[in-house]
Amino acid sequence: MAAAMPLALLVLLLLGRKGWCLAEPPRDSLREELVITPLPSGDVAATFQFRTRWDSELQREGGLSVLLKADRLFHTSYHSQAVHIRPVCRNARCTSISWELRQTLSVVFDAFITGQGKKDWSLFRMFSRTLTEPCPLASESRVYVDITNYNQDNETLEVNPPPTTTYQDVILGTRKIYAIYDLLDTAMINNSRNLNIQLKWKRPPENEAPPVPFLHAQRYVSGYGLQKGELSTLLYNTHPYRAFPVLLLDTVPWYLRLYVHTLTITSKGKENKPSYIHYQPAQDRLQPHLLEMLIQLPANSVTKVSIQFERALLKWTEYTPDPNHGFYVSPSVLSALVPSVVAAKPVDWEESPLFNSLFPVSDGSNYFVRLYTEPLLVNLPTPDFSMPYNVICLTCTVVAVCYGSFYNLLTRTFHIEEPRTGGLAKRLANLIRRARGVPPL
Amino acid sequence: MGLLSDPVRRRALARLVLRLNAPLCVLSYVAGIAWFLALVFPPLTQRTYMSENAMGSTMVEEQFAGGDRARAFARDFAAHRKKSGALPVAWLERTMRSVGLEVYTQSFSRKLPFPDETHERYMVSGTNVYGILRAPRAASTESLVLTVPCGSDSTNSQAVGLLLALAAHFRGQIYWAKDIIFLVTEHDLLGTEAWLEAYHDVNVTGMQSSPLQGRAGAIQAAVALELSSDVVTSLDVAVEGLNGQLPNLDLLNLFQTFCQKGGLLCTLQGKLQPQDWTSLDGPLQGLQTLLLMVLRQASGRPHGSHGLFLRYRVEALTLRGINSFRQYKYDLVAVGKALEGMFRKLNHLLERLHQSFFLYLLPALSRFVSIGLYMPAAGFLLLVLGLKALELWMQLHEAEVGLEEPGGAPGPSVPLPPSQGVGLASLVAPLLISQAMGLALYVLPVLGQHVATQYFPVAEAEAVVLTLLAIYAAGLALPHNTHRVVSTQAPDRGWMALKLVALIYLALQLGCIALTNFSLGFLLATTMVPAAALAKPHGPRTLYAALLVLTSPAATLLGSLFLWRELQEAPLSLAEGWQLFLAALAQGVLEHHTYGALLFPLLSLGLYPCWLLFWNVLFWK
């Protein structure tokens, strides 16, 4: 958070100061919220968002930021931090704008480690802190907990303390139910002097297959040896009845020489012809391969996109300091409009919770997803950059030098040549004899 | 160079090679054998040392304490396996999930080319179960593998128990930088092969298997574990993989350092390492271990499921728990701590293991011989073939010159082409026939097994082995050359040319083999070179024939079996030896088809035809 501040300030200075110093700006509010979502894998994701118009105070005491303790946040499976700044209209006619600063921090807690093998969690277990008071500056300070039941009965999980209100929304095409804990609600904290939200699974969701997203992907290198290989991308469409197109973008470094004629796309055992292909071949040491395809994914299918490549030999100065680690191939990027199960209503950005803006909706029946597959690690043929390498170079030089003379010796037959005797006369005589067809002298 | 380009000196040198040929050959052969024997003595064998910086010290605090848990898992696993009679897939999935892994299964099936009588299987189908521990804050680009192969019998339950307990312990730690795959395979090596092929999405051996759902990037190293008792007296480590491939020496060093740290007793080839290298006892014991390693490596079969990983450039070794009558025993915690230490060190790797040796011989766990020091042994042996070939070449050349000289100067070009033409034409028939025999040896046994079982009262596996032996023996009886075309002018030219070709062919083959699998090349060179050098159609033919038969590839295999059991201090009787020989033949063919081992095609397509050429030379008319 501290690092984000100068950055935000810098951006602000660059953008100029129009409209941010009005005579009497309506004092904008600080909104903060924490969304806690259990993930299909059993882990728990927590997303903090702090939004403020620029003229608000940023140094906060209390509120949700008490939970931000480094020693817990860095013992997690994942975290990502972002700062967004954008101009916002102050009124309907947009005569003046102010700047909106939005800071987000997403953390994925490994529930298995923190919960000693159970999927239950509580604020204290995750952050080793509880909430004691709302932020005095905040106009809104809320905690949302995803309590969507995948089983349609209310007996599987229990949140404690029981929420006073719930909020329903369509997130990524499915209906979600959130319990809301408003820290500004005095009853929420005053009862027990602190708020420790807990979630308990009444029946451990063991046998329940975790809900899979409609679109997911996997990527790997196949083959063995250091000459050839194959890049394979598996695209899963788990939607039961809707097919949808996916834009697949691959950039592959030039030292993997792609054989474009080997590009095969199969789904359900049949060849799948992409409706659009853009391929830009690589130039050695200048630009990577660029391959972009629009592929229709049939409903409930796995589509395999594979392309063979040959590993190039680099110049020896082009290897990285750790060549035996392998070379990274960047992830493929998948962009798709995934059909929703539940139609989403257009939302009012100002009224709905902040986290809604994390999931952009294009229209009611689709939602936009951009996925990145895992990066790959590919080994290239690597010389042994140590003493044996020098020895090999030296030996090769010696062999190369010796080779010519040995080859000469082995292929040539030696005859002892008689010293040439006789002068011009004999040569002339021989010429005449040859013309007559008589053996020379 | 002036020495060779001067015709006078060249002739003198040639005469020297011709006159001293026999002593030089003997000297070179003896030098080769002596060099090999000397490999176990300290100046040639060196202490092993860790080359990889990332694994430099053993400063790892092992915290594994799940001995009871491992035993409980093992008991449950054994009970479930007994109940279901196969790998308890559902139980494994449940247990792996309960310790917090991401679990996947893979089913595979394979019809063997003929029934495998040693392992009692023919139509094999099974399921592999594996769980992935995802490293936090990493993108799943690299992984390590801990695998336990489960056969059809009820061994290895403790290994599964330890694997699960280790998985539970590893899951609670936050320091992992690489994903760890815990793999339990059914039908031991077949399952491992199926999983590896599916992981790398290739099909090398015609295995049918379902595609893998979960992957974890490039596998950096693998450890296979075989444990069948709650306590062990020692851990044996196997390094020899498919086709004699070896893992990087650093992996073995890592194992050895953790054995030393934990005070575990470690053996190599079932032998303890000698303490005293200054006196004669240590090197002699080292020689035993070295010979065992050479025999195992030469066999080209994977000695443990680690052997299959090596094809994919995954450094791997197998640890076997041995429970003998020794007094002091270690429990599963000690083994688990050694494994934990190894995995934590492997977790530190920044690059694939590449710093240390890939080609080495081991006279003891802490001693090795590098390729630069053992290659001369094979070189000396192959020099014999070179010297012999040189001698024959010169004799042929001299005969040519001798033929030409009486004819005189006027027409040197007239008699030369026909004599050369005869020499080459007479070689075509034997070469083709012997290669065809090799091809028949390679193809017919498996192809003709059903015909054989129809007409003879034998099972398929027996049919294959017996056809193999029949074709092998039939190769000796076939007429190889067509006598009409042999020129009467120089009766010796025919066999000399054939032997020259055979010598060069053999030297090339052995040279190539020795480069990739030194043990096999050296073993074959030791046996085949003397007979090959001696073979000629004059002199004591029966003696030569006996020597040639005794050193044929099949006889070498039989002899190696006896030597192997002798070194293991479990000598074979003749009948047992014969049975083992037949089983080894069947296994050799099977391993070629199931894992892609190259020994069988190498012997049948390469060395057997070459050997037949020498047989042909011996009975040249």
JSON list of N, CA, C and O in Angstrom, two decimals, chain B residues 496-541:
[
{"chain": "B", "resi": 496, "resn": "MET", "atom": "N", "xyz": [39.73, -63.59, -46.62]},
{"chain": "B", "resi": 496, "resn": "MET", "atom": "CA", "xyz": [40.40, -62.43, -46.02]},
{"chain": "B", "resi": 496, "resn": "MET", "atom": "C", "xyz": [39.56, -61.16, -46.17]},
{"chain": "B", "resi": 496, "resn": "MET", "atom": "O", "xyz": [39.41, -60.38, -45.24]},
{"chain": "B", "resi": 497, "resn": "ALA", "atom": "N", "xyz": [38.99, -61.03, -47.35]},
{"chain": "B", "resi": 497, "resn": "ALA", "atom": "CA", "xyz": [38.14, -59.84, -47.57]},
{"chain": "B", "resi": 497, "resn": "ALA", "atom": "C", "xyz": [36.94, -59.88, -46.64]},
{"chain": "B", "resi": 497, "resn": "ALA", "atom": "O", "xyz": [36.56, -58.87, -46.03]},
{"chain": "B", "resi": 498, "resn": "LEU", "atom": "N", "xyz": [36.35, -61.08, -46.53]},
{"chain": "B", "resi": 498, "resn": "LEU", "atom": "CA", "xyz": [35.17, -61.20, -45.66]},
{"chain": "B", "resi": 498, "resn": "LEU", "atom": "C", "xyz": [35.54, -60.88, -44.22]},
{"chain": "B", "resi": 498, "resn": "LEU", "atom": "O", "xyz": [34.82, -60.16, -43.51]},
{"chain": "B", "resi": 499, "resn": "LYS", "atom": "N", "xyz": [36.68, -61.40, -43.77]},
{"chain": "B", "resi": 499, "resn": "LYS", "atom": "CA", "xyz": [37.07, -61.16, -42.39]},
{"chain": "B", "resi": 499, "resn": "LYS", "atom": "C", "xyz": [37.38, -59.69, -42.16]},
{"chain": "B", "resi": 499, "resn": "LYS", "atom": "O", "xyz": [37.05, -59.13, -41.11]},
{"chain": "B", "resi": 500, "resn": "LEU", "atom": "N", "xyz": [37.98, -59.09, -43.17]},
{"chain": "B", "resi": 500, "resn": "LEU", "atom": "CA", "xyz": [38.28, -57.66, -43.05]},
{"chain": "B", "resi": 500, "resn": "LEU", "atom": "C", "xyz": [36.98, -56.86, -42.84]},
{"chain": "B", "resi": 500, "resn": "LEU", "atom": "O", "xyz": [36.88, -56.04, -41.92]},
{"chain": "B", "resi": 501, "resn": "VAL", "atom": "N", "xyz": [36.01, -57.17, -43.68]},
{"chain": "B", "resi": 501, "resn": "VAL", "atom": "CA", "xyz": [34.72, -56.47, -43.54]},
{"chain": "B", "resi": 501, "resn": "VAL", "atom": "C", "xyz": [34.10, -56.75, -42.18]},
{"chain": "B", "resi": 501, "resn": "VAL", "atom": "O", "xyz": [33.64, -55.84, -41.48]},
{"chain": "B", "resi": 502, "resn": "ALA", "atom": "N", "xyz": [34.15, -58.03, -41.77]},
{"chain": "B", "resi": 502, "resn": "ALA", "atom": "CA", "xyz": [33.54, -58.40, -40.49]},
{"chain": "B", "resi": 502, "resn": "ALA", "atom": "C", "xyz": [34.23, -57.70, -39.33]},
{"chain": "B", "resi": 502, "resn": "ALA", "atom": "O", "xyz": [33.58, -57.24, -38.39]},
{"chain": "B", "resi": 503, "resn": "LEU", "atom": "N", "xyz": [35.58, -57.62, -39.40]},
{"chain": "B", "resi": 503, "resn": "LEU", "atom": "CA", "xyz": [36.33, -56.97, -38.32]},
{"chain": "B", "resi": 503, "resn": "LEU", "atom": "C", "xyz": [35.95, -55.50, -38.20]},
{"chain": "B", "resi": 503, "resn": "LEU", "atom": "O", "xyz": [35.72, -54.98, -37.10]},
{"chain": "B", "resi": 504, "resn": "ILE", "atom": "N", "xyz": [35.88, -54.84, -39.36]},
{"chain": "B", "resi": 504, "resn": "ILE", "atom": "CA", "xyz": [35.55, -53.41, -39.32]},
{"chain": "B", "resi": 504, "resn": "ILE", "atom": "C", "xyz": [34.13, -53.22, -38.81]},
{"chain": "B", "resi": 504, "resn": "ILE", "atom": "O", "xyz": [33.84, -52.33, -37.99]},
{"chain": "B", "resi": 505, "resn": "TYR", "atom": "N", "xyz": [33.24, -54.09, -39.28]},
{"chain": "B", "resi": 505, "resn": "TYR", "atom": "CA", "xyz": [31.84, -54.03, -38.85]},
{"chain": "B", "resi": 505, "resn": "TYR", "atom": "C", "xyz": [31.73, -54.20, -37.33]},
{"chain": "B", "resi": 505, "resn": "TYR", "atom": "O", "xyz": [31.08, -53.43, -36.63]},
{"chain": "B", "resi": 506, "resn": "LEU", "atom": "N", "xyz": [32.47, -55.20, -36.83]},
{"chain": "B", "resi": 506, "resn": "LEU", "atom": "CA", "xyz": [32.41, -55.46, -35.40]},
{"chain": "B", "resi": 506, "resn": "LEU", "atom": "C", "xyz": [33.01, -54.30, -34.61]},
{"chain": "B", "resi": 506, "resn": "LEU", "atom": "O", "xyz": [32.44, -53.86, -33.60]},
{"chain": "B", "resi": 507, "resn": "ALA", "atom": "N", "xyz": [34.14, -53.80, -35.10]},
{"chain": "B", "resi": 507, "resn": "ALA", "atom": "CA", "xyz": [34.80, -52.70, -34.38]},
{"chain": "B", "resi": 507, "resn": "ALA", "atom": "C", "xyz": [33.89, -51.48, -34.33]},
{"chain": "B", "resi": 507, "resn": "ALA", "atom": "O", "xyz": [33.77, -50.83, -33.29]},
{"chain": "B", "resi": 508, "resn": "LEU", "atom": "N", "xyz": [33.23, -51.20, -35.45]},
{"chain": "B", "resi": 508, "resn": "LEU", "atom": "CA", "xyz": [32.32, -50.03, -35.47]},
{"chain": "B", "resi": 508, "resn": "LEU", "atom": "C", "xyz": [31.17, -50.23, -34.50]},
{"chain": "B", "resi": 508, "resn": "LEU", "atom": "O", "xyz": [30.83, -49.33, -33.73]},
{"chain": "B", "resi": 509, "resn": "GLN", "atom": "N", "xyz": [30.58, -51.42, -34.54]},
{"chain": "B", "resi": 509, "resn": "GLN", "atom": "CA", "xyz": [29.45, -51.67, -33.64]},
{"chain": "B", "resi": 509, "resn": "GLN", "atom": "C", "xyz": [29.86, -51.55, -32.19]},
{"chain": "B", "resi": 509, "resn": "GLN", "atom": "O", "xyz": [29.21, -50.87, -31.38]},
{"chain": "B", "resi": 510, "resn": "LEU", "atom": "N", "xyz": [30.96, -52.24, -31.85]},
{"chain": "B", "resi": 510, "resn": "LEU", "atom": "CA", "xyz": [31.39, -52.22, -30.45]},
{"chain": "B", "resi": 510, "resn": "LEU", "atom": "C", "xyz": [31.77, -50.81, -30.02]},
{"chain": "B", "resi": 510, "resn": "LEU", "atom": "O", "xyz": [31.49, -50.40, -28.89]},
{"chain": "B", "resi": 511, "resn": "GLY", "atom": "N", "xyz": [32.40, -50.07, -30.92]},
{"chain": "B", "resi": 511, "resn": "GLY", "atom": "CA", "xyz": [32.77, -48.69, -30.59]},
{"chain": "B", "resi": 511, "resn": "GLY", "atom": "C", "xyz": [31.55, -47.85, -30.27]},
{"chain": "B", "resi": 511, "resn": "GLY", "atom": "O", "xyz": [31.52, -47.13, -29.28]},
{"chain": "B", "resi": 512, "resn": "CYS", "atom": "N", "xyz": [30.53, -47.99, -31.11]},
{"chain": "B", "resi": 512, "resn": "CYS", "atom": "CA", "xyz": [29.31, -47.20, -30.87]},
{"chain": "B", "resi": 512, "resn": "CYS", "atom": "C", "xyz": [28.64, -47.63, -29.57]},
{"chain": "B", "resi": 512, "resn": "CYS", "atom": "O", "xyz": [28.16, -46.79, -28.79]},
{"chain": "B", "resi": 513, "resn": "ILE", "atom": "N", "xyz": [28.60, -48.94, -29.34]},
{"chain": "B", "resi": 513, "resn": "ILE", "atom": "CA", "xyz": [27.94, -49.41, -28.11]},
{"chain": "B", "resi": 513, "resn": "ILE", "atom": "C", "xyz": [28.70, -48.91, -26.89]},
{"chain": "B", "resi": 513, "resn": "ILE", "atom": "O", "xyz": [28.11, -48.43, -25.93]},
{"chain": "B", "resi": 514, "resn": "ALA", "atom": "N", "xyz": [30.03, -49.01, -26.95]},
{"chain": "B", "resi": 514, "resn": "ALA", "atom": "CA", "xyz": [30.83, -48.61, -25.79]},
{"chain": "B", "resi": 514, "resn": "ALA", "atom": "C", "xyz": [30.67, -47.13, -25.48]},
{"chain": "B", "resi": 514, "resn": "ALA", "atom": "O", "xyz": [30.77, -46.72, -24.33]},
{"chain": "B", "resi": 515, "resn": "LEU", "atom": "N", "xyz": [30.39, -46.34, -26.50]},
{"chain": "B", "resi": 515, "resn": "LEU", "atom": "CA", "xyz": [30.19, -44.91, -26.25]},
{"chain": "B", "resi": 515, "resn": "LEU", "atom": "C", "xyz": [28.91, -44.66, -25.48]},
{"chain": "B", "resi": 515, "resn": "LEU", "atom": "O", "xyz": [28.85, -43.81, -24.60]},
{"chain": "B", "resi": 516, "resn": "THR", "atom": "N", "xyz": [27.84, -45.40, -25.81]},
{"chain": "B", "resi": 516, "resn": "THR", "atom": "CA", "xyz": [26.56, -45.14, -25.15]},
{"chain": "B", "resi": 516, "resn": "THR", "atom": "C", "xyz": [26.40, -45.98, -23.90]},
{"chain": "B", "resi": 516, "resn": "THR", "atom": "O", "xyz": [25.85, -45.53, -22.92]},
{"chain": "B", "resi": 517, "resn": "ASN", "atom": "N", "xyz": [26.80, -47.22, -23.97]},
{"chain": "B", "resi": 517, "resn": "ASN", "atom": "CA", "xyz": [26.67, -48.10, -22.81]},
{"chain": "B", "resi": 517, "resn": "ASN", "atom": "C", "xyz": [27.99, -48.84, -22.67]},
{"chain": "B", "resi": 517, "resn": "ASN", "atom": "O", "xyz": [28.18, -49.91, -23.24]},
{"chain": "B", "resi": 518, "resn": "PHE", "atom": "N", "xyz": [28.88, -48.25, -21.90]},
{"chain": "B", "resi": 518, "resn": "PHE", "atom": "CA", "xyz": [30.24, -48.78, -21.82]},
{"chain": "B", "resi": 518, "resn": "PHE", "atom": "C", "xyz": [30.23, -50.24, -21.38]},
{"chain": "B", "resi": 518, "resn": "PHE", "atom": "O", "xyz": [30.96, -51.07, -21.93]},
{"chain": "B", "resi": 519, "resn": "SER", "atom": "N", "xyz": [29.40, -50.57, -20.41]},
{"chain": "B", "resi": 519, "resn": "SER", "atom": "CA", "xyz": [29.43, -51.91, -19.84]},
{"chain": "B", "resi": 519, "resn": "SER", "atom": "C", "xyz": [29.15, -52.95, -20.90]},
{"chain": "B", "resi": 519, "resn": "SER", "atom": "O", "xyz": [29.85, -53.95, -21.01]},
{"chain": "B", "resi": 520, "resn": "LEU", "atom": "N", "xyz": [28.12, -52.71, -21.70]},
{"chain": "B", "resi": 520, "resn": "LEU", "atom": "CA", "xyz": [27.75, -53.67, -22.73]},
{"chain": "B", "resi": 520, "resn": "LEU", "atom": "C", "xyz": [28.87, -53.78, -23.76]},
{"chain": "B", "resi": 520, "resn": "LEU", "atom": "O", "xyz": [29.28, -54.88, -24.15]},
{"chain": "B", "resi": 521, "resn": "GLY", "atom": "N", "xyz": [29.38, -52.62, -24.18]},
{"chain": "B", "resi": 521, "resn": "GLY", "atom": "CA", "xyz": [30.43, -52.64, -25.17]},
{"chain": "B", "resi": 521, "resn": "GLY", "atom": "C", "xyz": [31.66, -53.37, -24.67]},
{"chain": "B", "resi": 521, "resn": "GLY", "atom": "O", "xyz": [32.23, -54.20, -25.37]},
{"chain": "B", "resi": 522, "resn": "PHE", "atom": "N", "xyz": [32.03, -53.10, -23.43]},
{"chain": "B", "resi": 522, "resn": "PHE", "atom": "CA", "xyz": [33.23, -53.73, -22.88]},
{"chain": "B", "resi": 522, "resn": "PHE", "atom": "C", "xyz": [33.03, -55.23, -22.73]},
{"chain": "B", "resi": 522, "resn": "PHE", "atom": "O", "xyz": [33.90, -56.03, -23.08]},
{"chain": "B", "resi": 523, "resn": "LEU", "atom": "N", "xyz": [31.86, -55.63, -22.23]},
{"chain": "B", "resi": 523, "resn": "LEU", "atom": "CA", "xyz": [31.57, -57.05, -22.02]},
{"chain": "B", "resi": 523, "resn": "LEU", "atom": "C", "xyz": [31.64, -57.79, -23.34]},
{"chain": "B", "resi": 523, "resn": "LEU", "atom": "O", "xyz": [32.27, -58.85, -23.46]},
{"chain": "B", "resi": 524, "resn": "LEU", "atom": "N", "xyz": [31.00, -57.24, -24.37]},
{"chain": "B", "resi": 524, "resn": "LEU", "atom": "CA", "xyz": [30.99, -57.90, -25.67]},
{"chain": "B", "resi": 524, "resn": "LEU", "atom": "C", "xyz": [32.37, -57.90, -26.29]},
{"chain": "B", "resi": 524, "resn": "LEU", "atom": "O", "xyz": [32.79, -58.87, -26.92]},
{"chain": "B", "resi": 525, "resn": "ALA", "atom": "N", "xyz": [33.11, -56.80, -26.09]},
{"chain": "B", "resi": 525, "resn": "ALA", "atom": "CA", "xyz": [34.46, -56.74, -26.65]},
{"chain": "B", "resi": 525, "resn": "ALA", "atom": "C", "xyz": [35.35, -57.78, -25.99]},
{"chain": "B", "resi": 525, "resn": "ALA", "atom": "O", "xyz": [36.10, -58.48, -26.66]},
{"chain": "B", "resi": 526, "resn": "THR", "atom": "N", "xyz": [35.25, -57.91, -24.67]},
{"chain": "B", "resi": 526, "resn": "THR", "atom": "CA", "xyz": [36.08, -58.89, -23.97]},
{"chain": "B", "resi": 526, "resn": "THR", "atom": "C", "xyz": [35.85, -60.29, -24.52]},
{"chain": "B", "resi": 526, "resn": "THR", "atom": "O", "xyz": [36.78, -61.06, -24.69]},
{"chain": "B", "resi": 527, "resn": "THR", "atom": "N", "xyz": [34.61, -60.62, -24.78]},
{"chain": "B", "resi": 527, "resn": "THR", "atom": "CA", "xyz": [34.33, -61.99, -25.21]},
{"chain": "B", "resi": 527, "resn": "THR", "atom": "C", "xyz": [34.53, -62.17, -26.70]},
{"chain": "B", "resi": 527, "resn": "THR", "atom": "O", "xyz": [35.11, -63.15, -27.14]},
{"chain": "B", "resi": 528, "resn": "MET", "atom": "N", "xyz": [34.07, -61.23, -27.50]},
{"chain": "B", "resi": 528, "resn": "MET", "atom": "CA", "xyz": [34.05, -61.47, -28.94]},
{"chain": "B", "resi": 528, "resn": "MET", "atom": "C", "xyz": [35.38, -61.20, -29.63]},
{"chain": "B", "resi": 528, "resn": "MET", "atom": "O", "xyz": [35.67, -61.78, -30.66]},
{"chain": "B", "resi": 529, "resn": "VAL", "atom": "N", "xyz": [36.18, -60.31, -29.05]},
{"chain": "B", "resi": 529, "resn": "VAL", "atom": "CA", "xyz": [37.38, -59.88, -29.76]},
{"chain": "B", "resi": 529, "resn": "VAL", "atom": "C", "xyz": [38.38, -61.02, -29.99]},
{"chain": "B", "resi": 529, "resn": "VAL", "atom": "O", "xyz": [38.84, -61.20, -31.12]},
{"chain": "B", "resi": 530, "resn": "PRO", "atom": "N", "xyz": [38.72, -61.86, -28.98]},
{"chain": "B", "resi": 530, "resn": "PRO", "atom": "CA", "xyz": [39.75, -62.88, -29.25]},
{"chain": "B", "resi": 530, "resn": "PRO", "atom": "C", "xyz": [39.33, -63.85, -30.35]},
{"chain": "B", "resi": 530, "resn": "PRO", "atom": "O", "xyz": [40.10, -64.12, -31.27]},
{"chain": "B", "resi": 531, "resn": "ALA", "atom": "N", "xyz": [38.10, -64.34, -30.25]},
{"chain": "B", "resi": 531, "resn": "ALA", "atom": "CA", "xyz": [37.66, -65.30, -31.25]},
{"chain": "B", "resi": 531, "resn": "ALA", "atom": "C", "xyz": [37.61, -64.66, -32.62]},
{"chain": "B", "resi": 531, "resn": "ALA", "atom": "O", "xyz": [37.98, -65.28, -33.63]},
{"chain": "B", "resi": 532, "resn": "ALA", "atom": "N", "xyz": [37.16, -63.40, -32.66]},
{"chain": "B", "resi": 532, "resn": "ALA", "atom": "CA", "xyz": [37.06, -62.71, -33.94]},
{"chain": "B", "resi": 532, "resn": "ALA", "atom": "C", "xyz": [38.45, -62.53, -34.55]},
{"chain": "B", "resi": 532, "resn": "ALA", "atom": "O", "xyz": [38.64, -62.66, -35.75]},
{"chain": "B", "resi": 533, "resn": "ALA", "atom": "N", "xyz": [39.41, -62.25, -33.69]},
{"chain": "B", "resi": 533, "resn": "ALA", "atom": "CA", "xyz": [40.76, -62.03, -34.20]},
{"chain": "B", "resi": 533, "resn": "ALA", "atom": "C", "xyz": [41.37, -63.35, -34.69]},
{"chain": "B", "resi": 533, "resn": "ALA", "atom": "O", "xyz": [42.15, -63.37, -35.63]},
{"chain": "B", "resi": 534, "resn": "LEU", "atom": "N", "xyz": [41.01, -64.46, -34.05]},
{"chain": "B", "resi": 534, "resn": "LEU", "atom": "CA", "xyz": [41.64, -65.73, -34.38]},
{"chain": "B", "resi": 534, "resn": "LEU", "atom": "C", "xyz": [41.01, -66.42, -35.58]},
{"chain": "B", "resi": 534, "resn": "LEU", "atom": "O", "xyz": [41.67, -67.22, -36.25]},
{"chain": "B", "resi": 535, "resn": "ALA", "atom": "N", "xyz": [39.72, -66.17, -35.83]},
{"chain": "B", "resi": 535, "resn": "ALA", "atom": "CA", "xyz": [39.00, -66.96, -36.82]},
{"chain": "B", "resi": 535, "resn": "ALA", "atom": "C", "xyz": [39.68, -66.95, -38.19]},
{"chain": "B", "resi": 535, "resn": "ALA", "atom": "O", "xyz": [39.94, -65.89, -38.75]},
{"chain": "B", "resi": 536, "resn": "LYS", "atom": "N", "xyz": [40.00, -68.15, -38.69]},
{"chain": "B", "resi": 536, "resn": "LYS", "atom": "CA", "xyz": [40.48, -68.30, -40.07]},
{"chain": "B", "resi": 536, "resn": "LYS", "atom": "C", "xyz": [40.30, -69.76, -40.48]},
{"chain": "B", "resi": 536, "resn": "LYS", "atom": "O", "xyz": [40.23, -70.64, -39.62]},
{"chain": "B", "resi": 537, "resn": "PRO", "atom": "N", "xyz": [40.16, -70.00, -41.76]},
{"chain": "B", "resi": 537, "resn": "PRO", "atom": "CA", "xyz": [39.81, -71.35, -42.18]},
{"chain": "B", "resi": 537, "resn": "PRO", "atom": "C", "xyz": [40.96, -72.36, -42.13]},
{"chain": "B", "resi": 537, "resn": "PRO", "atom": "O", "xyz": [40.80, -73.48, -42.58]},
{"chain": "B", "resi": 538, "resn": "HIS", "atom": "N", "xyz": [42.13, -71.99, -41.64]},
{"chain": "B", "resi": 538, "resn": "HIS", "atom": "CA", "xyz": [43.24, -72.94, -41.49]},
{"chain": "B", "resi": 538, "resn": "HIS", "atom": "C", "xyz": [43.46, -73.23, -40.01]},
{"chain": "B", "resi": 538, "resn": "HIS", "atom": "O", "xyz": [42.86, -72.59, -39.16]},
{"chain": "B", "resi": 539, "resn": "GLY", "atom": "N", "xyz": [44.38, -74.13, -39.75]},
{"chain": "B", "resi": 539, "resn": "GLY", "atom": "CA", "xyz": [44.76, -74.38, -38.37]},
{"chain": "B", "resi": 539, "resn": "GLY", "atom": "C", "xyz": [43.74, -75.24, -37.64]},
{"chain": "B", "resi": 539, "resn": "GLY", "atom": "O", "xyz": [42.92, -75.92, -38.27]},
{"chain": "B", "resi": 540, "resn": "PRO", "atom": "N", "xyz": [43.80, -75.23, -36.31]},
{"chain": "B", "resi": 540, "resn": "PRO", "atom": "CA", "xyz": [42.88, -76.08, -35.52]},
{"chain": "B", "resi": 540, "resn": "PRO", "atom": "C", "xyz": [41.46, -75.55, -35.56]},
{"chain": "B", "resi": 540, "resn": "PRO", "atom": "O", "xyz": [41.05, -74.79, -34.71]},
{"chain": "B", "resi": 541, "resn": "ARG", "atom": "N", "xyz": [40.74, -75.99, -36.57]},
{"chain": "B", "resi": 541, "resn": "ARG", "atom": "CA", "xyz": [39.42, -75.43, -36.80]},
{"chain": "B", "resi": 541, "resn": "ARG", "atom": "C", "xyz": [38.44, -75.73, -35.68]},
{"chain": "B", "resi": 541, "resn": "ARG", "atom": "O", "xyz": [37.63, -74.89, -35.29]}
]
